Amino acid sequence: MGRSRRPDVSYLTPELVAQFGDFTVLPQSLLLIAEVASPEDSAEELFAKAREYLQSGCQEVWLLFPESQLVLINTQQRWLVFNPDDVVSTQTILQGFSVAVKALLA
C-alpha cells in the first residue's frame, strides 16, 4: 500500500493480538474497519480509503454517514447500503454482530 492509515474504528482479531501483541503499526490491514464521514470528507476520499483498505487485506469496510443516517459496507465482492430504519450486520468478520443504524449513528 505504501501509506499508513489509521481508521476511525477497527476490529482486531484475537489471532492478530496473539501474533503482534502490543503494536503501533501492523504490516497488514485490519480485517474489519469503519470510517466515520465528517463534513470535510469527500465521498471520493472515503471510497478511495475503502479501496486501499481492501487492497491491503481488509475484508470489510464500513463507511458511516451520521448526517445522512446511512451506512455503506464494502467487501471484496460488493457494496451494501443501509438506511436509518435498517439493521446493519457484518458480512465476513464477526459473524452474528448486528446493530440498528439509528443506534450505531446516535
mmCIF file with all atom_site columns, N, CA, C and O in Angstrom, residues 49-80:
data_model
loop_
_atom_site.group_PDB
_atom_site.id
_atom_site.type_symbol
_atom_site.label_atom_id
_atom_site.label_alt_id
_atom_site.label_comp_id
_atom_site.label_asym_id
_atom_site.label_entity_id
_atom_site.label_seq_id
_atom_site.pdbx_PDB_ins_code
_atom_site.Cartn_x
_atom_site.Cartn_y
_atom_site.Cartn_z
_atom_site.occupancy
_atom_site.B_iso_or_equiv
_atom_site.pdbx_formal_charge
_atom_site.auth_seq_id
_atom_site.auth_comp_id
_atom_site.auth_asym_id
_atom_site.auth_atom_id
_atom_site.pdbx_PDB_model_num
ATOM 1   N N  . LYS A 1 49 ? -10.263 5.408  0.379  1.00 0.00 ? 49 LYS A N  1
ATOM 2   C CA . LYS A 1 49 ? -9.782  4.760  1.595  1.00 0.00 ? 49 LYS A CA 1
ATOM 3   C C  . LYS A 1 49 ? -10.284 3.318  1.661  1.00 0.00 ? 49 LYS A C  1
ATOM 4   O O  . LYS A 1 49 ? -9.524  2.403  1.968  1.00 0.00 ? 49 LYS A O  1
ATOM 5   N N  . ALA A 1 50 ? -11.569 3.133  1.379  1.00 0.00 ? 50 ALA A N  1
ATOM 6   C CA . ALA A 1 50 ? -12.145 1.785  1.420  1.00 0.00 ? 50 ALA A CA 1
ATOM 7   C C  . ALA A 1 50 ? -11.415 0.871  0.444  1.00 0.00 ? 50 ALA A C  1
ATOM 8   O O  . ALA A 1 50 ? -11.061 -0.263 0.774  1.00 0.00 ? 50 ALA A O  1
ATOM 9   N N  . ARG A 1 51 ? -11.153 1.350  -0.749 1.00 0.00 ? 51 ARG A N  1
ATOM 10  C CA . ARG A 1 51 ? -10.444 0.556  -1.763 1.00 0.00 ? 51 ARG A CA 1
ATOM 11  C C  . ARG A 1 51 ? -9.034  0.199  -1.280 1.00 0.00 ? 51 ARG A C  1
ATOM 12  O O  . ARG A 1 51 ? -8.593  -0.939 -1.394 1.00 0.00 ? 51 ARG A O  1
ATOM 13  N N  . GLU A 1 52 ? -8.326  1.179  -0.707 1.00 0.00 ? 52 GLU A N  1
ATOM 14  C CA . GLU A 1 52 ? -6.973  0.924  -0.190 1.00 0.00 ? 52 GLU A CA 1
ATOM 15  C C  . GLU A 1 52 ? -6.995  -0.117 0.924  1.00 0.00 ? 52 GLU A C  1
ATOM 16  O O  . GLU A 1 52 ? -6.139  -1.003 0.962  1.00 0.00 ? 52 GLU A O  1
ATOM 17  N N  . TYR A 1 53 ? -7.954  0.000  1.839  1.00 0.00 ? 53 TYR A N  1
ATOM 18  C CA . TYR A 1 53 ? -8.052  -0.979 2.921  1.00 0.00 ? 53 TYR A CA 1
ATOM 19  C C  . TYR A 1 53 ? -8.265  -2.377 2.360  1.00 0.00 ? 53 TYR A C  1
ATOM 20  O O  . TYR A 1 53 ? -7.621  -3.335 2.784  1.00 0.00 ? 53 TYR A O  1
ATOM 21  N N  . LEU A 1 54 ? -9.185  -2.515 1.403  1.00 0.00 ? 54 LEU A N  1
ATOM 22  C CA . LEU A 1 54 ? -9.463  -3.830 0.825  1.00 0.00 ? 54 LEU A CA 1
ATOM 23  C C  . LEU A 1 54 ? -8.256  -4.372 0.069  1.00 0.00 ? 54 LEU A C  1
ATOM 24  O O  . LEU A 1 54 ? -7.961  -5.565 0.134  1.00 0.00 ? 54 LEU A O  1
ATOM 25  N N  . GLN A 1 55 ? -7.539  -3.503 -0.611 1.00 0.00 ? 55 GLN A N  1
ATOM 26  C CA . GLN A 1 55 ? -6.350  -3.939 -1.354 1.00 0.00 ? 55 GLN A CA 1
ATOM 27  C C  . GLN A 1 55 ? -5.223  -4.379 -0.424 1.00 0.00 ? 55 GLN A C  1
ATOM 28  O O  . GLN A 1 55 ? -4.352  -5.131 -0.823 1.00 0.00 ? 55 GLN A O  1
ATOM 29  N N  . SER A 1 56 ? -5.247  -3.916 0.821  1.00 0.00 ? 56 SER A N  1
ATOM 30  C CA . SER A 1 56 ? -4.181  -4.275 1.763  1.00 0.00 ? 56 SER A CA 1
ATOM 31  C C  . SER A 1 56 ? -4.574  -5.414 2.695  1.00 0.00 ? 56 SER A C  1
ATOM 32  O O  . SER A 1 56 ? -3.907  -5.644 3.696  1.00 0.00 ? 56 SER A O  1
ATOM 33  N N  . GLY A 1 57 ? -5.675  -6.100 2.398  1.00 0.00 ? 57 GLY A N  1
ATOM 34  C CA . GLY A 1 57 ? -6.036  -7.267 3.177  1.00 0.00 ? 57 GLY A CA 1
ATOM 35  C C  . GLY A 1 57 ? -7.276  -7.152 4.041  1.00 0.00 ? 57 GLY A C  1
ATOM 36  O O  . GLY A 1 57 ? -7.713  -8.141 4.621  1.00 0.00 ? 57 GLY A O  1
ATOM 37  N N  . CYS A 1 58 ? -7.840  -5.962 4.157  1.00 0.00 ? 58 CYS A N  1
ATOM 38  C CA . CYS A 1 58 ? -9.086  -5.813 4.903  1.00 0.00 ? 58 CYS A CA 1
ATOM 39  C C  . CYS A 1 58 ? -10.179 -6.599 4.173  1.00 0.00 ? 58 CYS A C  1
ATOM 40  O O  . CYS A 1 58 ? -10.185 -6.682 2.952  1.00 0.00 ? 58 CYS A O  1
ATOM 41  N N  . GLN A 1 59 ? -11.105 -7.164 4.934  1.00 0.00 ? 59 GLN A N  1
ATOM 42  C CA . GLN A 1 59 ? -12.174 -7.937 4.318  1.00 0.00 ? 59 GLN A CA 1
ATOM 43  C C  . GLN A 1 59 ? -13.505 -7.208 4.295  1.00 0.00 ? 59 GLN A C  1
ATOM 44  O O  . GLN A 1 59 ? -14.392 -7.552 3.523  1.00 0.00 ? 59 GLN A O  1
ATOM 45  N N  . GLU A 1 60 ? -13.640 -6.182 5.138  1.00 0.00 ? 60 GLU A N  1
ATOM 46  C CA . GLU A 1 60 ? -14.919 -5.482 5.232  1.00 0.00 ? 60 GLU A CA 1
ATOM 47  C C  . GLU A 1 60 ? -14.685 -4.056 5.718  1.00 0.00 ? 60 GLU A C  1
ATOM 48  O O  . GLU A 1 60 ? -14.031 -3.849 6.735  1.00 0.00 ? 60 GLU A O  1
ATOM 49  N N  . VAL A 1 61 ? -15.224 -3.086 4.982  1.00 0.00 ? 61 VAL A N  1
ATOM 50  C CA . VAL A 1 61 ? -15.100 -1.673 5.347  1.00 0.00 ? 61 VAL A CA 1
ATOM 51  C C  . VAL A 1 61 ? -16.498 -1.089 5.514  1.00 0.00 ? 61 VAL A C  1
ATOM 52  O O  . VAL A 1 61 ? -17.341 -1.231 4.625  1.00 0.00 ? 61 VAL A O  1
ATOM 53  N N  . TRP A 1 62 ? -16.713 -0.443 6.648  1.00 0.00 ? 62 TRP A N  1
ATOM 54  C CA . TRP A 1 62 ? -17.978 0.257  6.894  1.00 0.00 ? 62 TRP A CA 1
ATOM 55  C C  . TRP A 1 62 ? -17.712 1.755  6.758  1.00 0.00 ? 62 TRP A C  1
ATOM 56  O O  . TRP A 1 62 ? -16.802 2.291  7.401  1.00 0.00 ? 62 TRP A O  1
ATOM 57  N N  . LEU A 1 63 ? -18.499 2.434  5.939  1.00 0.00 ? 63 LEU A N  1
ATOM 58  C CA . LEU A 1 63 ? -18.467 3.890  5.846  1.00 0.00 ? 63 LEU A CA 1
ATOM 59  C C  . LEU A 1 63 ? -19.729 4.401  6.531  1.00 0.00 ? 63 LEU A C  1
ATOM 60  O O  . LEU A 1 63 ? -20.841 4.065  6.112  1.00 0.00 ? 63 LEU A O  1
ATOM 61  N N  . LEU A 1 64 ? -19.547 5.199  7.571  1.00 0.00 ? 64 LEU A N  1
ATOM 62  C CA . LEU A 1 64 ? -20.662 5.696  8.364  1.00 0.00 ? 64 LEU A CA 1
ATOM 63  C C  . LEU A 1 64 ? -20.897 7.162  8.039  1.00 0.00 ? 64 LEU A C  1
ATOM 64  O O  . LEU A 1 64 ? -19.967 7.974  8.107  1.00 0.00 ? 64 LEU A O  1
ATOM 65  N N  . PHE A 1 65 ? -22.134 7.496  7.700  1.00 0.00 ? 65 PHE A N  1
ATOM 66  C CA . PHE A 1 65 ? -22.511 8.858  7.349  1.00 0.00 ? 65 PHE A CA 1
ATOM 67  C C  . PHE A 1 65 ? -23.553 9.350  8.360  1.00 0.00 ? 65 PHE A C  1
ATOM 68  O O  . PHE A 1 65 ? -24.757 9.200  8.141  1.00 0.00 ? 65 PHE A O  1
ATOM 69  N N  . PRO A 1 66 ? -23.098 9.928  9.484  1.00 0.00 ? 66 PRO A N  1
ATOM 70  C CA . PRO A 1 66 ? -24.022 10.332 10.552 1.00 0.00 ? 66 PRO A CA 1
ATOM 71  C C  . PRO A 1 66 ? -25.078 11.350 10.122 1.00 0.00 ? 66 PRO A C  1
ATOM 72  O O  . PRO A 1 66 ? -26.233 11.236 10.528 1.00 0.00 ? 66 PRO A O  1
ATOM 73  N N  . GLU A 1 67 ? -24.700 12.333 9.315  1.00 0.00 ? 67 GLU A N  1
ATOM 74  C CA . GLU A 1 67 ? -25.673 13.354 8.912  1.00 0.00 ? 67 GLU A CA 1
ATOM 75  C C  . GLU A 1 67 ? -26.770 12.774 8.036  1.00 0.00 ? 67 GLU A C  1
ATOM 76  O O  . GLU A 1 67 ? -27.935 13.150 8.152  1.00 0.00 ? 67 GLU A O  1
ATOM 77  N N  . SER A 1 68 ? -26.432 11.858 7.136  1.00 0.00 ? 68 SER A N  1
ATOM 78  C CA . SER A 1 68 ? -27.417 11.242 6.243  1.00 0.00 ? 68 SER A CA 1
ATOM 79  C C  . SER A 1 68 ? -28.076 10.025 6.864  1.00 0.00 ? 68 SER A C  1
ATOM 80  O O  . SER A 1 68 ? -29.019 9.481  6.317  1.00 0.00 ? 68 SER A O  1
ATOM 81  N N  . GLN A 1 69 ? -27.511 9.563  8.005  1.00 0.00 ? 69 GLN A N  1
ATOM 82  C CA . GLN A 1 69 ? -28.004 8.361  8.669  1.00 0.00 ? 69 GLN A CA 1
ATOM 83  C C  . GLN A 1 69 ? -27.937 7.149  7.738  1.00 0.00 ? 69 GLN A C  1
ATOM 84  O O  . GLN A 1 69 ? -28.869 6.349  7.642  1.00 0.00 ? 69 GLN A O  1
ATOM 85  N N  . LEU A 1 70 ? -26.788 7.004  7.052  1.00 0.00 ? 70 LEU A N  1
ATOM 86  C CA . LEU A 1 70 ? -26.554 5.890  6.140  1.00 0.00 ? 70 LEU A CA 1
ATOM 87  C C  . LEU A 1 70 ? -25.287 5.148  6.538  1.00 0.00 ? 70 LEU A C  1
ATOM 88  O O  . LEU A 1 70 ? -24.340 5.750  7.048  1.00 0.00 ? 70 LEU A O  1
ATOM 89  N N  . VAL A 1 71 ? -25.275 3.844  6.271  1.00 0.00 ? 71 VAL A N  1
ATOM 90  C CA . VAL A 1 71 ? -24.085 3.024  6.432  1.00 0.00 ? 71 VAL A CA 1
ATOM 91  C C  . VAL A 1 71 ? -23.867 2.288  5.123  1.00 0.00 ? 71 VAL A C  1
ATOM 92  O O  . VAL A 1 71 ? -24.785 1.662  4.595  1.00 0.00 ? 71 VAL A O  1
ATOM 93  N N  . LEU A 1 72 ? -22.655 2.390  4.583  1.00 0.00 ? 72 LEU A N  1
ATOM 94  C CA . LEU A 1 72 ? -22.275 1.640  3.391  1.00 0.00 ? 72 LEU A CA 1
ATOM 95  C C  . LEU A 1 72 ? -21.235 0.617  3.801  1.00 0.00 ? 72 LEU A C  1
ATOM 96  O O  . LEU A 1 72 ? -20.292 0.952  4.532  1.00 0.00 ? 72 LEU A O  1
ATOM 97  N N  . ILE A 1 73 ? -21.421 -0.614 3.360  1.00 0.00 ? 73 ILE A N  1
ATOM 98  C CA . ILE A 1 73 ? -20.446 -1.669 3.635  1.00 0.00 ? 73 ILE A CA 1
ATOM 99  C C  . ILE A 1 73 ? -19.852 -2.100 2.304  1.00 0.00 ? 73 ILE A C  1
ATOM 100 O O  . ILE A 1 73 ? -20.569 -2.367 1.347  1.00 0.00 ? 73 ILE A O  1
ATOM 101 N N  . ASN A 1 74 ? -18.521 -2.166 2.284  1.00 0.00 ? 74 ASN A N  1
ATOM 102 C CA . ASN A 1 74 ? -17.792 -2.620 1.099  1.00 0.00 ? 74 ASN A CA 1
ATOM 103 C C  . ASN A 1 74 ? -17.026 -3.878 1.462  1.00 0.00 ? 74 ASN A C  1
ATOM 104 O O  . ASN A 1 74 ? -16.290 -3.900 2.438  1.00 0.00 ? 74 ASN A O  1
ATOM 105 N N  . THR A 1 75 ? -17.242 -4.939 0.692  1.00 0.00 ? 75 THR A N  1
ATOM 106 C CA . THR A 1 75 ? -16.465 -6.161 0.821  1.00 0.00 ? 75 THR A CA 1
ATOM 107 C C  . THR A 1 75 ? -15.741 -6.356 -0.507 1.00 0.00 ? 75 THR A C  1
ATOM 108 O O  . THR A 1 75 ? -15.906 -5.560 -1.431 1.00 0.00 ? 75 THR A O  1
ATOM 109 N N  . GLN A 1 76 ? -14.980 -7.403 -0.617 1.00 0.00 ? 76 GLN A N  1
ATOM 110 C CA . GLN A 1 76 ? -14.286 -7.679 -1.873 1.00 0.00 ? 76 GLN A CA 1
ATOM 111 C C  . GLN A 1 76 ? -15.294 -7.919 -3.013 1.00 0.00 ? 76 GLN A C  1
ATOM 112 O O  . GLN A 1 76 ? -14.971 -7.704 -4.172 1.00 0.00 ? 76 GLN A O  1
ATOM 113 N N  . GLN A 1 77 ? -16.513 -8.328 -2.683 1.00 0.00 ? 77 GLN A N  1
ATOM 114 C CA . GLN A 1 77 ? -17.492 -8.688 -3.698 1.00 0.00 ? 77 GLN A CA 1
ATOM 115 C C  . GLN A 1 77 ? -18.513 -7.612 -4.045 1.00 0.00 ? 77 GLN A C  1
ATOM 116 O O  . GLN A 1 77 ? -19.017 -7.574 -5.154 1.00 0.00 ? 77 GLN A O  1
ATOM 117 N N  . ARG A 1 78 ? -18.860 -6.739 -3.076 1.00 0.00 ? 78 ARG A N  1
ATOM 118 C CA . ARG A 1 78 ? -19.986 -5.831 -3.339 1.00 0.00 ? 78 ARG A CA 1
ATOM 119 C C  . ARG A 1 78 ? -20.057 -4.674 -2.348 1.00 0.00 ? 78 ARG A C  1
ATOM 120 O O  . ARG A 1 78 ? -19.394 -4.675 -1.322 1.00 0.00 ? 78 ARG A O  1
ATOM 121 N N  . TRP A 1 79 ? -20.911 -3.708 -2.694 1.00 0.00 ? 79 TRP A N  1
ATOM 122 C CA . TRP A 1 79 ? -21.296 -2.609 -1.806 1.00 0.00 ? 79 TRP A CA 1
ATOM 123 C C  . TRP A 1 79 ? -22.717 -2.885 -1.316 1.00 0.00 ? 79 TRP A C  1
ATOM 124 O O  . TRP A 1 79 ? -23.569 -3.315 -2.079 1.00 0.00 ? 79 TRP A O  1
ATOM 125 N N  . LEU A 1 80 ? -22.969 -2.590 -0.049 1.00 0.00 ? 80 LEU A N  1
ATOM 126 C CA . LEU A 1 80 ? -24.309 -2.675 0.521  1.00 0.00 ? 80 LEU A CA 1
ATOM 127 C C  . LEU A 1 80 ? -24.634 -1.334 1.155  1.00 0.00 ? 80 LEU A C  1
ATOM 128 O O  . LEU A 1 80 ? -23.763 -0.705 1.763  1.00 0.00 ? 80 LEU A O  1
#
